[in-house]
Amino acid sequence: MAQENMEFSKNDLAESKRQIDSTLHKLRESLETIEAKENVERYKSQVTLIKRRIKAFELAVCLIEEKFDP
């Protein structure tokens, strides 16, 4: 549920970006690990899910940076 007119402090945005960056790092490492496995087709749904999450978090980072560049 989206809330209109939400106000966030610079600290809120900086901490959110830090947490998202950390999660992105972990997701990218997981993707690399899965893609290096034999029979990668077996993990197709996990790869798709991780790629979608990476894209969503990258979008979130862009929006945070538009509001405030920490």
Short mmCIF file of N, CA and C in Angstrom, two decimals:
data_model
loop_
_atom_site.label_atom_id
_atom_site.label_comp_id
_atom_site.label_asym_id
_atom_site.label_seq_id
_atom_site.Cartn_x
_atom_site.Cartn_y
_atom_site.Cartn_z
N MET A 1 0.84 -1.18 0.00
CA MET A 1 0.00 0.00 0.00
C MET A 1 0.89 1.24 0.00
N ALA A 2 0.74 2.07 -0.99
CA ALA A 2 1.53 3.29 -1.09
C ALA A 2 0.88 4.38 -0.25
N GLN A 3 1.71 5.10 0.46
CA GLN A 3 1.21 6.21 1.26
C GLN A 3 1.69 7.50 0.63
N GLU A 4 0.78 8.44 0.51
CA GLU A 4 1.12 9.72 -0.10
C GLU A 4 1.74 10.65 0.93
N ASN A 5 2.58 11.55 0.45
CA ASN A 5 3.18 12.59 1.27
C ASN A 5 3.98 12.06 2.46
N MET A 6 4.61 10.93 2.29
CA MET A 6 5.47 10.42 3.36
C MET A 6 6.76 11.22 3.35
N GLU A 7 7.18 11.60 4.49
CA GLU A 7 8.42 12.37 4.63
C GLU A 7 9.47 11.49 5.29
N PHE A 8 10.66 11.52 4.73
CA PHE A 8 11.77 10.75 5.28
C PHE A 8 12.94 11.68 5.53
N SER A 9 13.64 11.45 6.62
CA SER A 9 14.83 12.26 6.91
C SER A 9 15.97 11.79 6.02
N LYS A 10 16.99 12.61 5.94
CA LYS A 10 18.19 12.21 5.19
C LYS A 10 18.81 10.96 5.79
N ASN A 11 18.76 10.84 7.10
CA ASN A 11 19.28 9.64 7.77
C ASN A 11 18.48 8.40 7.39
N ASP A 12 17.15 8.55 7.32
CA ASP A 12 16.29 7.42 6.91
C ASP A 12 16.68 6.95 5.51
N LEU A 13 16.85 7.90 4.60
CA LEU A 13 17.18 7.56 3.21
C LEU A 13 18.58 6.94 3.12
N ALA A 14 19.52 7.50 3.85
CA ALA A 14 20.89 6.98 3.82
C ALA A 14 20.93 5.55 4.37
N GLU A 15 20.23 5.30 5.46
CA GLU A 15 20.22 3.97 6.05
C GLU A 15 19.50 2.98 5.14
N SER A 16 18.41 3.41 4.55
CA SER A 16 17.70 2.54 3.61
C SER A 16 18.58 2.17 2.43
N LYS A 17 19.29 3.14 1.90
CA LYS A 17 20.19 2.88 0.77
C LYS A 17 21.30 1.91 1.18
N ARG A 18 21.83 2.10 2.37
CA ARG A 18 22.89 1.22 2.87
C ARG A 18 22.38 -0.22 2.98
N GLN A 19 21.19 -0.38 3.50
CA GLN A 19 20.61 -1.72 3.65
C GLN A 19 20.32 -2.35 2.28
N ILE A 20 19.81 -1.56 1.37
CA ILE A 20 19.51 -2.07 0.02
C ILE A 20 20.81 -2.45 -0.69
N ASP A 21 21.83 -1.62 -0.57
CA ASP A 21 23.12 -1.94 -1.19
C ASP A 21 23.68 -3.25 -0.65
N SER A 22 23.53 -3.47 0.64
CA SER A 22 24.00 -4.72 1.26
C SER A 22 23.22 -5.91 0.70
N THR A 23 21.92 -5.77 0.61
CA THR A 23 21.08 -6.85 0.08
C THR A 23 21.40 -7.11 -1.39
N LEU A 24 21.62 -6.05 -2.15
CA LEU A 24 22.00 -6.21 -3.56
C LEU A 24 23.29 -6.99 -3.70
N HIS A 25 24.24 -6.68 -2.87
CA HIS A 25 25.53 -7.38 -2.90
C HIS A 25 25.31 -8.89 -2.67
N LYS A 26 24.51 -9.20 -1.67
CA LYS A 26 24.23 -10.60 -1.36
C LYS A 26 23.47 -11.29 -2.49
N LEU A 27 22.50 -10.59 -3.07
CA LEU A 27 21.75 -11.17 -4.19
C LEU A 27 22.65 -11.45 -5.38
N ARG A 28 23.55 -10.50 -5.68
CA ARG A 28 24.46 -10.70 -6.81
C ARG A 28 25.40 -11.88 -6.56
N GLU A 29 25.86 -12.02 -5.34
CA GLU A 29 26.70 -13.17 -5.00
C GLU A 29 25.92 -14.48 -5.14
N SER A 30 24.69 -14.49 -4.69
CA SER A 30 23.85 -15.68 -4.81
C SER A 30 23.61 -16.04 -6.27
N LEU A 31 23.34 -15.04 -7.07
CA LEU A 31 23.12 -15.27 -8.50
C LEU A 31 24.36 -15.87 -9.15
N GLU A 32 25.51 -15.31 -8.82
CA GLU A 32 26.77 -15.81 -9.36
C GLU A 32 26.98 -17.27 -8.96
N THR A 33 26.70 -17.59 -7.71
CA THR A 33 26.86 -18.96 -7.21
C THR A 33 25.93 -19.92 -7.94
N ILE A 34 24.69 -19.54 -8.07
CA ILE A 34 23.71 -20.42 -8.74
C ILE A 34 24.07 -20.61 -10.21
N GLU A 35 24.44 -19.52 -10.87
CA GLU A 35 24.76 -19.62 -12.30
C GLU A 35 26.03 -20.43 -12.56
N ALA A 36 26.86 -20.60 -11.55
CA ALA A 36 28.08 -21.39 -11.70
C ALA A 36 27.85 -22.88 -11.50
N LYS A 37 26.68 -23.23 -11.01
CA LYS A 37 26.37 -24.64 -10.76
C LYS A 37 26.16 -25.41 -12.06
N GLU A 38 26.39 -26.70 -11.96
CA GLU A 38 26.06 -27.57 -13.09
C GLU A 38 24.54 -27.66 -13.18
N ASN A 39 24.05 -27.90 -14.38
CA ASN A 39 22.62 -28.06 -14.60
C ASN A 39 21.84 -26.84 -14.09
N VAL A 40 22.25 -25.67 -14.58
CA VAL A 40 21.65 -24.41 -14.15
C VAL A 40 20.15 -24.34 -14.47
N GLU A 41 19.69 -25.08 -15.45
CA GLU A 41 18.26 -25.10 -15.78
C GLU A 41 17.42 -25.51 -14.58
N ARG A 42 17.99 -26.33 -13.74
CA ARG A 42 17.30 -26.80 -12.55
C ARG A 42 16.95 -25.65 -11.61
N TYR A 43 17.70 -24.56 -11.69
CA TYR A 43 17.53 -23.41 -10.80
C TYR A 43 16.90 -22.22 -11.51
N LYS A 44 16.25 -22.47 -12.62
CA LYS A 44 15.72 -21.38 -13.46
C LYS A 44 14.79 -20.44 -12.68
N SER A 45 13.89 -21.00 -11.88
CA SER A 45 12.95 -20.14 -11.14
C SER A 45 13.67 -19.28 -10.10
N GLN A 46 14.69 -19.85 -9.43
CA GLN A 46 15.45 -19.07 -8.46
C GLN A 46 16.23 -17.95 -9.14
N VAL A 47 16.81 -18.25 -10.31
CA VAL A 47 17.55 -17.24 -11.06
C VAL A 47 16.62 -16.10 -11.47
N THR A 48 15.43 -16.45 -11.95
CA THR A 48 14.46 -15.44 -12.35
C THR A 48 14.07 -14.57 -11.16
N LEU A 49 13.79 -15.19 -10.03
CA LEU A 49 13.41 -14.46 -8.83
C LEU A 49 14.52 -13.51 -8.37
N ILE A 50 15.74 -14.00 -8.34
CA ILE A 50 16.87 -13.16 -7.92
C ILE A 50 17.05 -11.98 -8.88
N LYS A 51 16.96 -12.23 -10.18
CA LYS A 51 17.11 -11.14 -11.15
C LYS A 51 16.02 -10.09 -10.99
N ARG A 52 14.80 -10.53 -10.71
CA ARG A 52 13.69 -9.58 -10.50
C ARG A 52 13.92 -8.76 -9.23
N ARG A 53 14.40 -9.40 -8.20
CA ARG A 53 14.68 -8.68 -6.95
C ARG A 53 15.80 -7.68 -7.14
N ILE A 54 16.84 -8.07 -7.86
CA ILE A 54 17.94 -7.15 -8.13
C ILE A 54 17.42 -5.92 -8.86
N LYS A 55 16.60 -6.12 -9.86
CA LYS A 55 16.05 -4.99 -10.62
C LYS A 55 15.20 -4.09 -9.73
N ALA A 56 14.39 -4.69 -8.87
CA ALA A 56 13.55 -3.90 -7.97
C ALA A 56 14.39 -3.08 -6.99
N PHE A 57 15.42 -3.70 -6.44
CA PHE A 57 16.28 -2.97 -5.50
C PHE A 57 17.09 -1.88 -6.22
N GLU A 58 17.52 -2.14 -7.44
CA GLU A 58 18.23 -1.10 -8.21
C GLU A 58 17.32 0.09 -8.46
N LEU A 59 16.05 -0.18 -8.75
CA LEU A 59 15.08 0.89 -8.95
C LEU A 59 14.91 1.69 -7.66
N ALA A 60 14.81 0.99 -6.54
CA ALA A 60 14.67 1.66 -5.24
C ALA A 60 15.86 2.57 -4.94
N VAL A 61 17.06 2.09 -5.24
CA VAL A 61 18.27 2.90 -5.03
C VAL A 61 18.21 4.17 -5.88
N CYS A 62 17.80 4.02 -7.14
CA CYS A 62 17.69 5.20 -8.02
C CYS A 62 16.72 6.22 -7.45
N LEU A 63 15.58 5.76 -6.94
CA LEU A 63 14.60 6.67 -6.36
C LEU A 63 15.12 7.34 -5.10
N ILE A 64 15.82 6.59 -4.28
CA ILE A 64 16.41 7.18 -3.07
C ILE A 64 17.44 8.24 -3.46
N GLU A 65 18.26 7.94 -4.46
CA GLU A 65 19.29 8.89 -4.89
C GLU A 65 18.68 10.15 -5.50
N GLU A 66 17.51 10.02 -6.13
CA GLU A 66 16.82 11.21 -6.65
C GLU A 66 16.37 12.13 -5.50
N LYS A 67 15.93 11.51 -4.40
CA LYS A 67 15.48 12.27 -3.24
C LYS A 67 16.65 12.88 -2.48
N PHE A 68 17.69 12.08 -2.34
CA PHE A 68 18.84 12.49 -1.53
C PHE A 68 20.03 11.64 -1.86
N ASP A 69 21.11 12.24 -2.21
CA ASP A 69 22.33 11.49 -2.51
C ASP A 69 23.21 11.51 -1.27
N PRO A 70 23.27 10.35 -0.55
CA PRO A 70 24.00 10.32 0.73
C PRO A 70 25.48 10.55 0.60
#
